[in-house]
Coordinates of C-alpha atoms and ligand atoms in Angstrom, one line a residue:
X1 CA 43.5 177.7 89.1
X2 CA 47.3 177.4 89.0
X3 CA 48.5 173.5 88.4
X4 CA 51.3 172.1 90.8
X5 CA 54.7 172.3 89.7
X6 CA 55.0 169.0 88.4
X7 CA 57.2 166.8 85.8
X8 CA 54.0 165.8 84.6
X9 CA 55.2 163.9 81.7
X10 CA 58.0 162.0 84.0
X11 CA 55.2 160.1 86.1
X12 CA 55.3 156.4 86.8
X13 CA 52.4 154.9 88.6
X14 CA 52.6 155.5 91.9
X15 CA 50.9 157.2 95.0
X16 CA 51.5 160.8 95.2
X17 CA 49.5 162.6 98.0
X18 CA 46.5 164.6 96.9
X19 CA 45.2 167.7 98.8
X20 CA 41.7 166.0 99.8
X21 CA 39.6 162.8 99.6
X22 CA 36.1 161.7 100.1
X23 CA 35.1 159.9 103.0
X24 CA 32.0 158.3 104.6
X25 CA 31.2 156.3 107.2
X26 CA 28.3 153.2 107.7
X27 CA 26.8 152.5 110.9
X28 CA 24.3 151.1 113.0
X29 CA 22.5 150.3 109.5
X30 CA 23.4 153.4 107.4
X31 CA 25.7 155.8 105.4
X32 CA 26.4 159.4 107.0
X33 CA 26.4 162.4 104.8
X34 CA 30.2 162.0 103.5
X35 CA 32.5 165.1 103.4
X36 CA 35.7 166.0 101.6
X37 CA 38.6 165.7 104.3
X38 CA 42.4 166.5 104.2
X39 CA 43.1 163.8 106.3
X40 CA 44.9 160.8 104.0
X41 CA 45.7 158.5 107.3
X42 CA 42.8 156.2 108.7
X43 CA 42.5 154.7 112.5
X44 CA 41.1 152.2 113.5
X45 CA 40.9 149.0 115.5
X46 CA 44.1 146.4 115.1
X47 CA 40.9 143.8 114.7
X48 CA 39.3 145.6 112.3
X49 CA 37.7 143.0 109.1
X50 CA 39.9 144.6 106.7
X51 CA 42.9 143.6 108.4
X52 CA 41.9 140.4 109.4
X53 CA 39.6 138.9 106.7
X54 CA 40.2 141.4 104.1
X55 CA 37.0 142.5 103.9
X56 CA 37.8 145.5 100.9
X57 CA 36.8 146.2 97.6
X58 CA 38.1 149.2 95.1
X59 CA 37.8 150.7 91.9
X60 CA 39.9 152.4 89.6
X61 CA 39.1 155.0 86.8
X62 CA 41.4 158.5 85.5
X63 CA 40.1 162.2 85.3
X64 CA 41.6 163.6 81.9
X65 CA 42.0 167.5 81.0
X66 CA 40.5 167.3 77.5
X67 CA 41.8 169.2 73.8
X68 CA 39.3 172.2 74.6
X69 CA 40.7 172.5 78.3
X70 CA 37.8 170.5 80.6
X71 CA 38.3 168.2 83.4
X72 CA 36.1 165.4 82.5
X73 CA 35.7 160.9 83.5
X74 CA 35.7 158.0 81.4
X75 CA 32.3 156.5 82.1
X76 CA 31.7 157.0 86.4
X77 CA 28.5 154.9 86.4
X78 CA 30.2 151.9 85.6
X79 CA 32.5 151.9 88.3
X80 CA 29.6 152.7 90.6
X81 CA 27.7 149.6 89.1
X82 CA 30.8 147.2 89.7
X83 CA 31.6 148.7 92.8
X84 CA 27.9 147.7 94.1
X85 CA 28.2 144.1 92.4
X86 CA 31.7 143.5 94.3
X87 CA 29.8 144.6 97.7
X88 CA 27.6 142.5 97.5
X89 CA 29.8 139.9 97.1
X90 CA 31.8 140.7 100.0
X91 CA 28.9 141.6 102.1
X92 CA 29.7 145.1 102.5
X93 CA 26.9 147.4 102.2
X94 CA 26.3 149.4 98.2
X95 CA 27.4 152.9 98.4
X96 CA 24.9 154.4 96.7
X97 CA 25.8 154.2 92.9
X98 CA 24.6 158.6 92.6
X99 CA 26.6 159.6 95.2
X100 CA 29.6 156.9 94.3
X101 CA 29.5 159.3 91.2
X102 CA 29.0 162.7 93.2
X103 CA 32.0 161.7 95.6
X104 CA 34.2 160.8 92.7
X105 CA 33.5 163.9 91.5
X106 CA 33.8 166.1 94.6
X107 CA 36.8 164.9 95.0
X108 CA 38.2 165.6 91.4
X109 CA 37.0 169.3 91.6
X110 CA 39.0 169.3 95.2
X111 CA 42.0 168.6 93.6
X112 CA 41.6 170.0 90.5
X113 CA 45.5 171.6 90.8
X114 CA 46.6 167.5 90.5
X115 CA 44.7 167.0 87.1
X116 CA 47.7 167.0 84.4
X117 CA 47.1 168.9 81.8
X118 CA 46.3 167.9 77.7
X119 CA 48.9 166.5 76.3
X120 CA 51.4 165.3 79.1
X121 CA 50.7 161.7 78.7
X122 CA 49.4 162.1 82.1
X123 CA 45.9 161.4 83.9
X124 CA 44.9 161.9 87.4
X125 CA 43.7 158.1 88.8
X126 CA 40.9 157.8 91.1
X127 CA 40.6 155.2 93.8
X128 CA 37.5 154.4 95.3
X129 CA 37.6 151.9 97.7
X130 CA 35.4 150.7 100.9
X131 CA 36.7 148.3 103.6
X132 CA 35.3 146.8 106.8
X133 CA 36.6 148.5 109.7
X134 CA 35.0 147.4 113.0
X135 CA 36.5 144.6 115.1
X136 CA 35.4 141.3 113.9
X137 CA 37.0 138.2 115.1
X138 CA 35.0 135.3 114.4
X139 CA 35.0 134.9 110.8
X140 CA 31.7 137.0 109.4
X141 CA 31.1 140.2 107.9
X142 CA 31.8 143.0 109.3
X143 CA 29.3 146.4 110.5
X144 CA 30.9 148.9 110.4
X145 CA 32.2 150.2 106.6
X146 CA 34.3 153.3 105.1
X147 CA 33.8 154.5 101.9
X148 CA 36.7 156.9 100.8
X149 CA 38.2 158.3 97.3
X150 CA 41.8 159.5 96.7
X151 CA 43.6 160.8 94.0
X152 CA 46.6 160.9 92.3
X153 CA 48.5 161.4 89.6
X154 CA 50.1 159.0 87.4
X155 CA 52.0 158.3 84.3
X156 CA 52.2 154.8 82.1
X157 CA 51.2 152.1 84.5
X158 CA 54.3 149.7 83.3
X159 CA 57.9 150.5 83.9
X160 CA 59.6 152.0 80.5
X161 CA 56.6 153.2 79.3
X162 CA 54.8 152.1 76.0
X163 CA 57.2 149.4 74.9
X164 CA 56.0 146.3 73.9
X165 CA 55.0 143.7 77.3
X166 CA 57.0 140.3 77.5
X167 CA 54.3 138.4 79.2
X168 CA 54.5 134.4 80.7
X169 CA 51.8 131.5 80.8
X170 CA 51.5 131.8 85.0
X171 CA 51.8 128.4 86.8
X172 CA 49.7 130.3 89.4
X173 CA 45.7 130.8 89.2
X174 CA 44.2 134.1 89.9
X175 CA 40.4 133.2 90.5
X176 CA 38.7 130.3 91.5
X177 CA 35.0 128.6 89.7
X178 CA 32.3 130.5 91.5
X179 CA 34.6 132.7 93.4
X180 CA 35.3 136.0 93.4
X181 CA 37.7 136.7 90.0
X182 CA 34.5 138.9 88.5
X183 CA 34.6 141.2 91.3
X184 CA 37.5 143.8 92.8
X185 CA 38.1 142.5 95.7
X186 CA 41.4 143.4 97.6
X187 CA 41.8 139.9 98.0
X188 CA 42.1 139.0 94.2
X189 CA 45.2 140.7 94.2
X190 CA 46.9 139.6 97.2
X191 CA 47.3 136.2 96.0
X192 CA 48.8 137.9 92.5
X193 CA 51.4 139.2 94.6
X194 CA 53.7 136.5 94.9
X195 CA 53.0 135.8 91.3
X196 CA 54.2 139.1 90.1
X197 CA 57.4 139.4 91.8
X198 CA 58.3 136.1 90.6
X199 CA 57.8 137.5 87.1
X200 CA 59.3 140.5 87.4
X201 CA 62.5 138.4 88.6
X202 CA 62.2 135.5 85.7
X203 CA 62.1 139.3 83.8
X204 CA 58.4 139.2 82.9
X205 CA 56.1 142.2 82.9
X206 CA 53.4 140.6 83.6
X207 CA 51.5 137.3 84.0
X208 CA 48.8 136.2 81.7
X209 CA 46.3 133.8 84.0
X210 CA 44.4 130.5 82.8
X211 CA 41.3 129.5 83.8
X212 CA 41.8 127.6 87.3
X213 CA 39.2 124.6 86.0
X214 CA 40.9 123.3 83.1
X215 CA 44.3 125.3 83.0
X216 CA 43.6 125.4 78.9
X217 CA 42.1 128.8 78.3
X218 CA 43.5 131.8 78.8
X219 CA 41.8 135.1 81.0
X220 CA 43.3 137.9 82.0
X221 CA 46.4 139.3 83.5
X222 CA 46.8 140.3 86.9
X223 CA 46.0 144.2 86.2
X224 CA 44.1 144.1 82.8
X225 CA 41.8 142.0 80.4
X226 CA 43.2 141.4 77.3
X227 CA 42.5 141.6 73.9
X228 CA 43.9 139.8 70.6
X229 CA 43.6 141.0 66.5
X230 CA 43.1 138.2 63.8
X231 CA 42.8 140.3 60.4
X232 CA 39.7 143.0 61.1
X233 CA 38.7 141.0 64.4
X234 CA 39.3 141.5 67.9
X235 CA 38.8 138.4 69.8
X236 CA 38.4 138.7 73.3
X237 CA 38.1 135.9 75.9
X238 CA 34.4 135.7 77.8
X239 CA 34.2 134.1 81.6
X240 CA 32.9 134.2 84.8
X241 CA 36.1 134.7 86.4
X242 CA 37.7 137.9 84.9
X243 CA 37.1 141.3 86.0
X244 CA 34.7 142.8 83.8
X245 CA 36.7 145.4 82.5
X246 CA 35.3 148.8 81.6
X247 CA 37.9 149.6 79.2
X248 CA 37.1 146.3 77.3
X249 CA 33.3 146.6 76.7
X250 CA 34.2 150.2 75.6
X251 CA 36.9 148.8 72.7
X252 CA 34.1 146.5 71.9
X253 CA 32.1 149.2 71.3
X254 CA 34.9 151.0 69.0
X255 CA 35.9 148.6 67.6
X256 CA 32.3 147.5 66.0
X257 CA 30.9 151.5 65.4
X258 CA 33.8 153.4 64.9
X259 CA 36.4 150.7 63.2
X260 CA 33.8 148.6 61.4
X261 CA 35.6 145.3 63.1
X262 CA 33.6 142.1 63.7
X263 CA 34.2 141.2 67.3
X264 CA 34.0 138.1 69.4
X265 CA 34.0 137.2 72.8
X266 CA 34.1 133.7 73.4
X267 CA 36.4 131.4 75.1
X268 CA 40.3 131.3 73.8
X269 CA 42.2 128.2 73.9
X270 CA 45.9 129.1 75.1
X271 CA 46.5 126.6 72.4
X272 CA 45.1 129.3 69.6
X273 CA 47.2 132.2 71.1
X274 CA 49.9 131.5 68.2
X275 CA 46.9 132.2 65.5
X276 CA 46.9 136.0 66.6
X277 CA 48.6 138.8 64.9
X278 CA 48.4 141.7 67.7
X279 CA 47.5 141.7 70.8
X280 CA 47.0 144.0 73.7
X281 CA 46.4 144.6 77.7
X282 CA 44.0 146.9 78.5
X283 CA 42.3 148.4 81.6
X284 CA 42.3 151.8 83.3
X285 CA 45.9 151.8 85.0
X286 CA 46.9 149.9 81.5
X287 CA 45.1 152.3 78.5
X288 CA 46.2 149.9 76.0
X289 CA 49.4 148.7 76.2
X290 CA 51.5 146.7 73.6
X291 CA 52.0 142.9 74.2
X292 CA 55.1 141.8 72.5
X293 CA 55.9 138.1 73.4
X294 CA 53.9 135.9 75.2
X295 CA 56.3 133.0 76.7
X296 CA 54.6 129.8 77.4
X297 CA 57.1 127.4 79.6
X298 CA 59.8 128.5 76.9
X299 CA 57.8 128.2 73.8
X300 CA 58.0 132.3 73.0
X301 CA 54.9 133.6 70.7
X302 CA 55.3 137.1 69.2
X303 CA 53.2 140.1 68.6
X304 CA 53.6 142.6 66.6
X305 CA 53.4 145.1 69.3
X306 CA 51.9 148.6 68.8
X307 CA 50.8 147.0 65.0
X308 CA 47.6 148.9 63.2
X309 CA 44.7 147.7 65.0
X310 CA 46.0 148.0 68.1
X311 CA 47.4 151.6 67.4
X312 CA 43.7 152.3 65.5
X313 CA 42.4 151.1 68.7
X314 CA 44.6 153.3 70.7
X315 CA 43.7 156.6 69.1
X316 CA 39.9 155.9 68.6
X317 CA 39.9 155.4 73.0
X318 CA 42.1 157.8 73.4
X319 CA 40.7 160.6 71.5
X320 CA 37.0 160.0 72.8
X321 CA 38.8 159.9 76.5
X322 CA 40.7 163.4 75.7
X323 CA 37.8 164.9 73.6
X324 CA 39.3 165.3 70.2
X325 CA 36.9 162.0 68.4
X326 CA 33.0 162.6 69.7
X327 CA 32.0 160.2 72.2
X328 CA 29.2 157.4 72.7
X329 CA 26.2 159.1 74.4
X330 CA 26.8 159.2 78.4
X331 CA 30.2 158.1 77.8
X332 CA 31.9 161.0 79.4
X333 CA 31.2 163.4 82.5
X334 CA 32.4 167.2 82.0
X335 CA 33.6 167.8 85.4
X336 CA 34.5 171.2 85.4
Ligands
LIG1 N1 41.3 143.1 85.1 C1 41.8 143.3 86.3 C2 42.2 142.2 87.2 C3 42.0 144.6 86.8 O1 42.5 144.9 88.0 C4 41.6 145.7 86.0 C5 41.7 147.1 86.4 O2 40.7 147.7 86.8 C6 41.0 145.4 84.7 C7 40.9 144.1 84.3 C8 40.6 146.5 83.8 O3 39.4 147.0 84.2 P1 38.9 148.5 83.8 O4 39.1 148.6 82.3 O5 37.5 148.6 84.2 O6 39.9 149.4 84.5
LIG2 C1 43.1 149.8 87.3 O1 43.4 149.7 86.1 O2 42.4 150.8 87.7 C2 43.4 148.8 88.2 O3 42.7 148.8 89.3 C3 44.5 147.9 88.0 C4 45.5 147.9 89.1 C5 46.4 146.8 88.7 C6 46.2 149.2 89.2

């Protein structure tokens, strides 16, 4: 199969058009049988629940060309688990967590021409996502639902690459006690929008998000969970309102069997931040990225970037995700 002539190794993150997606539709109580479609428009009705009470939910997750040439995925059940978990939070109906799995990769071997090859820095991203789309005016759920998956290829997720991240202490909250901050919902990240353009302006990358309770310890940024090295331990902040990220529990994982770390995840007080040596943003758009600074209402505390965990880190994930360090059992689905 011949590639498309891409500047693989130039890509940002953003959409480019695929050849096909998956798409199926719930009604009158059920799922239809889903096909593959080159269709990457969607109708429907100005009133729809998506539009008006964003009713939506999404995941995220890459398909890699490994060292030995296969297309393969980075763990497929767990998107399909926290895809189910965010609809039933939203009161959509579960996708079926198989053929979640068999659409993503349907619609990987469909556009297998996009998948950028070993070595380019490049991954093809995957976007599941479902949404409510009959009309619905009076504020419930709606009955009606599509399920669809896209893809497209992407680069680094921030701007400039792999540098270090200048991240502030957001005046903003993200997720609420008892809301919805553990789940992807569409409408987590609306509300980060005007928080993230007012970063990028005040020259930020990123914002790093408190708990909205007691504003004193720290959770997540508005893309990624993050991560922080003290000596030979990653600490790691544990709530009930971050997204329980996929590419976290799996450094958790390398970090105890393959680095010999000790690990905790507990709470972190933003007022311990300045006790850290390294720390890092990571997520599937993310990988692992650098932080650099982290600037609390002008009081700046450094990083020391890509430093040797971190980079350890980097490479162990990395090289199970690319096939060149042996993976976790179940960890990765050959593709094609
Ligand atoms: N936190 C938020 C808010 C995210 O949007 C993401 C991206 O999916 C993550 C964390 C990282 O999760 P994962 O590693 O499963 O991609
Ligand atoms: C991902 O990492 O897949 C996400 O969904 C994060 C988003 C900010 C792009």
């Amino acid at each position: 199969m011949e590639k498309k002539n891409i500047d693989w190794s130039s890509l940002g993150f953003s959409y480019v058009q695929t050849d096909m997606r998956y798409v199926s539709n719930y009604k009158n109580g059920a799922w239809d049988d889903g096909c593959l479609t080159d269709q990457a428009s969607v109708t429907m009705s100005e009133c729809a629940c998506v539009l008006q009470y964003a009713q939506t939910c999404f995941e995220g997750m890459k398909a890699y060309t490994t060292q030995d040439g296969h297309i393969v995925c980075f763990r497929p059940d767990l998107n399909a688990q926290r895809m189910a978990d965010s609809c039933r939070r939203l009161k959509m109906p579960v996708f079926p967590e198989d053929r979640f799995v068999k659409a993503v990769v349907e619609t990987v071997r469909a556009n297998a021409a996009w998948v950028p090859p070993y070595g380019s820095g490049a991954s093809l991203y995957l976007r599941p996502f479902m949404f409510g789309s009959d009309a619905i005016i009076g504020v419930k759920p709606a009955t009606e639902f599509q399920f669809r998956v896209f893809a497209t290829p992407v680069g680094p997720y921030f701007k400039g690459g792999i540098k270090p991240l200048k991240l502030r202490i957001c005046d903003y909250d993200r997720a609420a006690p008892r809301g919805t901050g553990h789940v992807k919902a569409g409408l987590n990240y609306a509300m980060s929008l005007y928080a993230i353009v007012d970063a990028h302006e005040q020259g930020y990358d990123e914002n790093v998000y408190l708990d909205s309770g007691s504003r004193t310890f720290i959770e997540e940024t508005g893309g990624a969970n993050i991560v922080f090295i003290k000596g030979n331990t990653l600490v790691t902040p544990k709530s009930d309102t971050i997204l329980p990220s996929i590419t976290r529990r799996s450094l958790v994982q390398v970090a105890k069997d393959y680095l010999g770390m000790e690990v905790e995840e507990r709470e972190v007080a933003l007022s311990e931040i300045g006790d850290f040596t390294e720390c890092g943003l990571c997520g599937t758009a993310a990988v692992i990225s650098p932080v650099g600074t982290i600037v609390d209402h002008g009081k700046e505390i450094h990083y020391a970037g890509f430093g040797p965990t971190i980079q350890k880190l980097y490479d162990t994930l990395t090289g199970i995700q690319m096939g060149r360090i042996p993976a976790p059992e179940g960890w990765i689905e050959v593709i094609e």
